[in-house]
PDB file of C-alpha atoms in Angstrom:
ATOM      1  CA  MET A   1      17.708   9.054   4.303  1.00  0.00           C
ATOM      2  CA  PHE A   2      15.949  11.886   2.500  1.00  0.00           C
ATOM      3  CA  SER A   3      19.003  12.625   0.375  1.00  0.00           C
ATOM      4  CA  ASP A   4      19.404   8.890  -0.396  1.00  0.00           C
ATOM      5  CA  ALA A   5      15.910   9.030  -1.855  1.00  0.00           C
ATOM      6  CA  GLY A   6      16.450  12.280  -3.752  1.00  0.00           C
ATOM      7  CA  LEU A   7      14.070  14.172  -1.453  1.00  0.00           C
ATOM      8  CA  GLN A   8      14.617  17.553   0.199  1.00  0.00           C
ATOM      9  CA  SER A   9      15.560  17.379   3.884  1.00  0.00           C
ATOM     10  CA  ASP A  10      12.427  19.335   4.896  1.00  0.00           C
ATOM     11  CA  PHE A  11      10.162  17.026   2.889  1.00  0.00           C
ATOM     12  CA  HIS A  12       8.657  15.445   6.027  1.00  0.00           C
ATOM     13  CA  ILE A  13       7.359  18.840   7.175  1.00  0.00           C
ATOM     14  CA  GLN A  14       5.357  19.451   4.012  1.00  0.00           C
ATOM     15  CA  THR A  15       2.031  17.794   3.228  1.00  0.00           C
ATOM     16  CA  GLY A  16       0.356  16.920  -0.038  1.00  0.00           C
ATOM     17  CA  ASN A  17       3.610  16.177  -1.851  1.00  0.00           C
ATOM     18  CA  TYR A  18       3.929  13.776  -4.726  1.00  0.00           C
ATOM     19  CA  VAL A  19       6.501  11.078  -3.979  1.00  0.00           C
ATOM     20  CA  PRO A  20       7.833   9.172  -6.974  1.00  0.00           C
ATOM     21  CA  GLU A  21       7.836   5.424  -6.383  1.00  0.00           C
ATOM     22  CA  VAL A  22      11.571   5.211  -6.957  1.00  0.00           C
ATOM     23  CA  ALA A  23      12.059   7.777  -4.150  1.00  0.00           C
ATOM     24  CA  LEU A  24       9.781   5.806  -1.826  1.00  0.00           C
ATOM     25  CA  ASP A  25      11.735   2.656  -2.643  1.00  0.00           C
ATOM     26  CA  ARG A  26      15.066   4.327  -1.876  1.00  0.00           C
ATOM     27  CA  PHE A  27      13.755   6.037   1.266  1.00  0.00           C
ATOM     28  CA  LEU A  28      12.381   2.851   2.832  1.00  0.00           C
ATOM     29  CA  HIS A  29      15.510   0.908   1.908  1.00  0.00           C
ATOM     30  CA  SER A  30      17.683   3.573   3.532  1.00  0.00           C
ATOM     31  CA  ALA A  31      15.448   3.779   6.619  1.00  0.00           C
ATOM     32  CA  ALA A  32      15.476   0.007   7.129  1.00  0.00           C
ATOM     33  CA  ARG A  33      19.234  -0.137   6.664  1.00  0.00           C
ATOM     34  CA  SER A  34      19.801   2.771   9.075  1.00  0.00           C
ATOM     35  CA  ALA A  35      17.499   1.197  11.673  1.00  0.00           C
ATOM     36  CA  GLY A  36      19.028  -2.241  11.198  1.00  0.00           C
ATOM     37  CA  ASP A  37      15.485  -3.556  10.812  1.00  0.00           C
ATOM     38  CA  ASP A  38      14.847  -5.858   7.877  1.00  0.00           C
ATOM     39  CA  PHE A  39      11.136  -5.870   8.832  1.00  0.00           C
ATOM     40  CA  LEU A  40      10.637  -2.099   9.057  1.00  0.00           C
ATOM     41  CA  GLY A  41       7.877  -2.263   6.439  1.00  0.00           C
ATOM     42  CA  ALA A  42       5.899  -4.676   8.629  1.00  0.00           C
ATOM     43  CA  SER A  43       6.091  -2.185  11.500  1.00  0.00           C
ATOM     44  CA  LEU A  44       4.863   0.580   9.191  1.00  0.00           C
ATOM     45  CA  ALA A  45       1.950  -1.588   8.036  1.00  0.00           C
ATOM     46  CA  GLN A  46       0.492  -1.494  11.533  1.00  0.00           C
ATOM     47  CA  SER A  47       0.049   2.272  11.383  1.00  0.00           C
ATOM     48  CA  VAL A  48      -0.907   2.898   7.733  1.00  0.00           C
ATOM     49  CA  SER A  49      -4.455   2.687   6.391  1.00  0.00           C
ATOM     50  CA  VAL A  50      -6.088   3.407   3.062  1.00  0.00           C
ATOM     51  CA  GLN A  51      -7.638   6.373   4.903  1.00  0.00           C
ATOM     52  CA  ASP A  52      -4.142   7.931   4.904  1.00  0.00           C
ATOM     53  CA  TYR A  53      -4.246   8.133   1.111  1.00  0.00           C
ATOM     54  CA  GLY A  54      -6.407  11.262   0.974  1.00  0.00           C
ATOM     55  CA  VAL A  55      -9.131  11.638  -1.629  1.00  0.00           C
ATOM     56  CA  TRP A  56      -8.138   8.362  -3.285  1.00  0.00           C
ATOM     57  CA  GLY A  57      -8.663   6.398  -0.071  1.00  0.00           C
ATOM     58  CA  ASP A  58     -11.846   8.299   0.755  1.00  0.00           C
ATOM     59  CA  TYR A  59     -13.337   7.365  -2.607  1.00  0.00           C
ATOM     60  CA  VAL A  60     -12.485   3.694  -2.073  1.00  0.00           C
ATOM     61  CA  LEU A  61     -14.109   3.633   1.375  1.00  0.00           C
ATOM     62  CA  GLU A  62     -17.211   5.526   0.266  1.00  0.00           C
ATOM     63  CA  ALA A  63     -18.294   2.430  -1.668  1.00  0.00           C
ATOM     64  CA  PRO A  64     -21.449   0.785  -0.309  1.00  0.00           C
ATOM     65  CA  THR A  65     -19.907  -2.702   0.084  1.00  0.00           C
ATOM     66  CA  LEU A  66     -16.526  -4.333   0.546  1.00  0.00           C
ATOM     67  CA  LEU A  67     -16.626  -5.860  -2.919  1.00  0.00           C
ATOM     68  CA  SER A  68     -17.434  -2.519  -4.528  1.00  0.00           C
ATOM     69  CA  ALA A  69     -14.649  -0.842  -2.504  1.00  0.00           C
ATOM     70  CA  MET A  70     -12.143  -3.413  -3.725  1.00  0.00           C
ATOM     71  CA  THR A  71     -13.423  -3.008  -7.268  1.00  0.00           C
ATOM     72  CA  ARG A  72     -13.064   0.772  -6.987  1.00  0.00           C
ATOM     73  CA  ALA A  73      -9.516   0.468  -5.685  1.00  0.00           C
ATOM     74  CA  SER A  74      -8.620  -1.825  -8.581  1.00  0.00           C
ATOM     75  CA  SER A  75     -10.176   0.406 -11.207  1.00  0.00           C
ATOM     76  CA  ILE A  76      -8.611   3.671  -9.983  1.00  0.00           C
ATOM     77  CA  ILE A  77      -5.166   2.519  -8.824  1.00  0.00           C
ATOM     78  CA  HIS A  78      -3.656   4.499 -11.715  1.00  0.00           C
ATOM     79  CA  LEU A  79      -4.780   7.702  -9.968  1.00  0.00           C
ATOM     80  CA  HIS A  80      -2.689   6.739  -6.934  1.00  0.00           C
ATOM     81  CA  ALA A  81       0.299   5.195  -8.705  1.00  0.00           C
ATOM     82  CA  ASP A  82       0.627   5.246 -12.477  1.00  0.00           C
ATOM     83  CA  ASN A  83       2.041   1.786 -13.094  1.00  0.00           C
ATOM     84  CA  ASP A  84       0.963  -0.167 -10.025  1.00  0.00           C
ATOM     85  CA  THR A  85      -1.739  -2.781 -10.354  1.00  0.00           C
ATOM     86  CA  LEU A  86      -4.486  -4.090  -8.090  1.00  0.00           C
ATOM     87  CA  LYS A  87      -6.308  -7.201  -9.180  1.00  0.00           C
ATOM     88  CA  LEU A  88      -9.441  -8.626  -7.712  1.00  0.00           C
ATOM     89  CA  ARG A  89      -9.859 -12.366  -8.202  1.00  0.00           C
ATOM     90  CA  ARG A  90     -13.174 -13.851  -7.126  1.00  0.00           C
ATOM     91  CA  ARG A  91     -13.368 -17.486  -6.040  1.00  0.00           C
ATOM     92  CA  PRO A  92     -16.451 -19.417  -4.922  1.00  0.00           C
ATOM     93  CA  LYS A  93     -15.753 -18.849  -1.201  1.00  0.00           C
ATOM     94  CA  SER A  94     -13.170 -16.085  -1.186  1.00  0.00           C
ATOM     95  CA  VAL A  95     -11.804 -13.015  -2.902  1.00  0.00           C
ATOM     96  CA  ARG A  96      -8.137 -12.465  -3.584  1.00  0.00           C
ATOM     97  CA  PHE A  97      -6.710  -8.957  -3.774  1.00  0.00           C
ATOM     98  CA  GLU A  98      -3.299  -8.721  -5.450  1.00  0.00           C
ATOM     99  CA  TYR A  99      -1.084  -5.650  -5.478  1.00  0.00           C
ATOM    100  CA  GLY A 100       1.705  -5.180  -8.011  1.00  0.00           C
ATOM    101  CA  PHE A 101       4.230  -2.432  -7.298  1.00  0.00           C
ATOM    102  CA  ALA A 102       5.789  -0.956 -10.446  1.00  0.00           C
ATOM    103  CA  GLU A 103       9.237  -0.606  -8.852  1.00  0.00           C
ATOM    104  CA  ARG A 104       9.342  -4.252  -7.808  1.00  0.00           C
ATOM    105  CA  GLY A 105      13.020  -4.586  -8.689  1.00  0.00           C
ATOM    106  CA  GLY A 106      14.138  -1.803  -6.336  1.00  0.00           C
ATOM    107  CA  LYS A 107      16.226  -2.301  -3.221  1.00  0.00           C
ATOM    108  CA  GLY A 108      13.387  -1.157  -0.969  1.00  0.00           C
ATOM    109  CA  TYR A 109      10.727  -3.402  -2.481  1.00  0.00           C
ATOM    110  CA  ARG A 110      10.712  -5.771   0.504  1.00  0.00           C
ATOM    111  CA  GLN A 111       9.881  -2.860   2.819  1.00  0.00           C
ATOM    112  CA  ILE A 112       7.248  -1.455   0.471  1.00  0.00           C
ATOM    113  CA  ALA A 113       5.573  -4.848   0.061  1.00  0.00           C
ATOM    114  CA  MET A 114       5.351  -5.317   3.819  1.00  0.00           C
ATOM    115  CA  ALA A 115       4.159  -1.736   4.399  1.00  0.00           C
ATOM    116  CA  ALA A 116       1.459  -2.136   1.710  1.00  0.00           C
ATOM    117  CA  LEU A 117      -0.196  -4.810   3.817  1.00  0.00           C
ATOM    118  CA  GLY A 118      -1.535  -2.070   6.088  1.00  0.00           C
ATOM    119  CA  PRO A 119      -3.550  -0.162   3.482  1.00  0.00           C
ATOM    120  CA  LEU A 120      -4.605  -3.352   1.678  1.00  0.00           C
ATOM    121  CA  THR A 121      -5.932  -5.054   4.801  1.00  0.00           C
ATOM    122  CA  SER A 122      -7.508  -1.831   6.075  1.00  0.00           C
ATOM    123  CA  ILE A 123     -10.148  -1.988   3.334  1.00  0.00           C
ATOM    124  CA  PRO A 124     -11.783  -5.240   4.497  1.00  0.00           C
ATOM    125  CA  ARG A 125     -11.309  -4.215   8.136  1.00  0.00           C
ATOM    126  CA  TYR A 126     -13.237  -1.013   7.450  1.00  0.00           C
ATOM    127  CA  PHE A 127     -16.223  -3.048   6.267  1.00  0.00           C
ATOM    128  CA  LEU A 128     -15.870  -6.222   8.365  1.00  0.00           C
ATOM    129  CA  GLY A 129     -14.490  -4.873  11.640  1.00  0.00           C
ATOM    130  CA  GLN A 130     -11.064  -4.602  13.245  1.00  0.00           C
ATOM    131  CA  SER A 131     -10.959  -8.275  14.206  1.00  0.00           C
ATOM    132  CA  TRP A 132     -10.987  -9.408  10.543  1.00  0.00           C
ATOM    133  CA  LYS A 133      -7.815 -11.207   9.436  1.00  0.00           C
ATOM    134  CA  PRO A 134      -6.871 -12.455   5.976  1.00  0.00           C
ATOM    135  CA  GLN A 135      -6.969 -16.204   5.387  1.00  0.00           C
ATOM    136  CA  LYS A 136      -3.532 -16.176   3.837  1.00  0.00           C
ATOM    137  CA  LEU A 137      -0.874 -13.624   3.061  1.00  0.00           C
ATOM    138  CA  VAL A 138       0.960 -14.305  -0.155  1.00  0.00           C
ATOM    139  CA  SER A 139       4.734 -14.171  -0.044  1.00  0.00           C
ATOM    140  CA  ILE A 140       6.530 -11.017  -1.086  1.00  0.00           C
TER     141      ILE A 140
END
């Protein structure tokens, strides 16, 4: 799987590495294929939080309110992933948070989109409690 993604075989041992999005796409595609699990990304989402994103995630969660945390995440997404986008759309009774992955056309996009639900939903859960659930999840 590591070689499929263009990563060194000992990559998982090292910390603080930069992972190009195309490598992440290839890695998750290969992992899902090897596991025979078309929903591998959904399983990953259950164990990934914005807190796992280091200084970037810390900065987001240091905001005083949920709205300011979501605004921070949207305004600094380029520091996490150059060409990804996060949009915050405010409605009268709700807020919509939309994530756009730059490598959307890749083979592993389905896995990445499902896995991204973990960090995205962890932001409101941090502020509103673990029992919070989104009203609606938009299709991948």
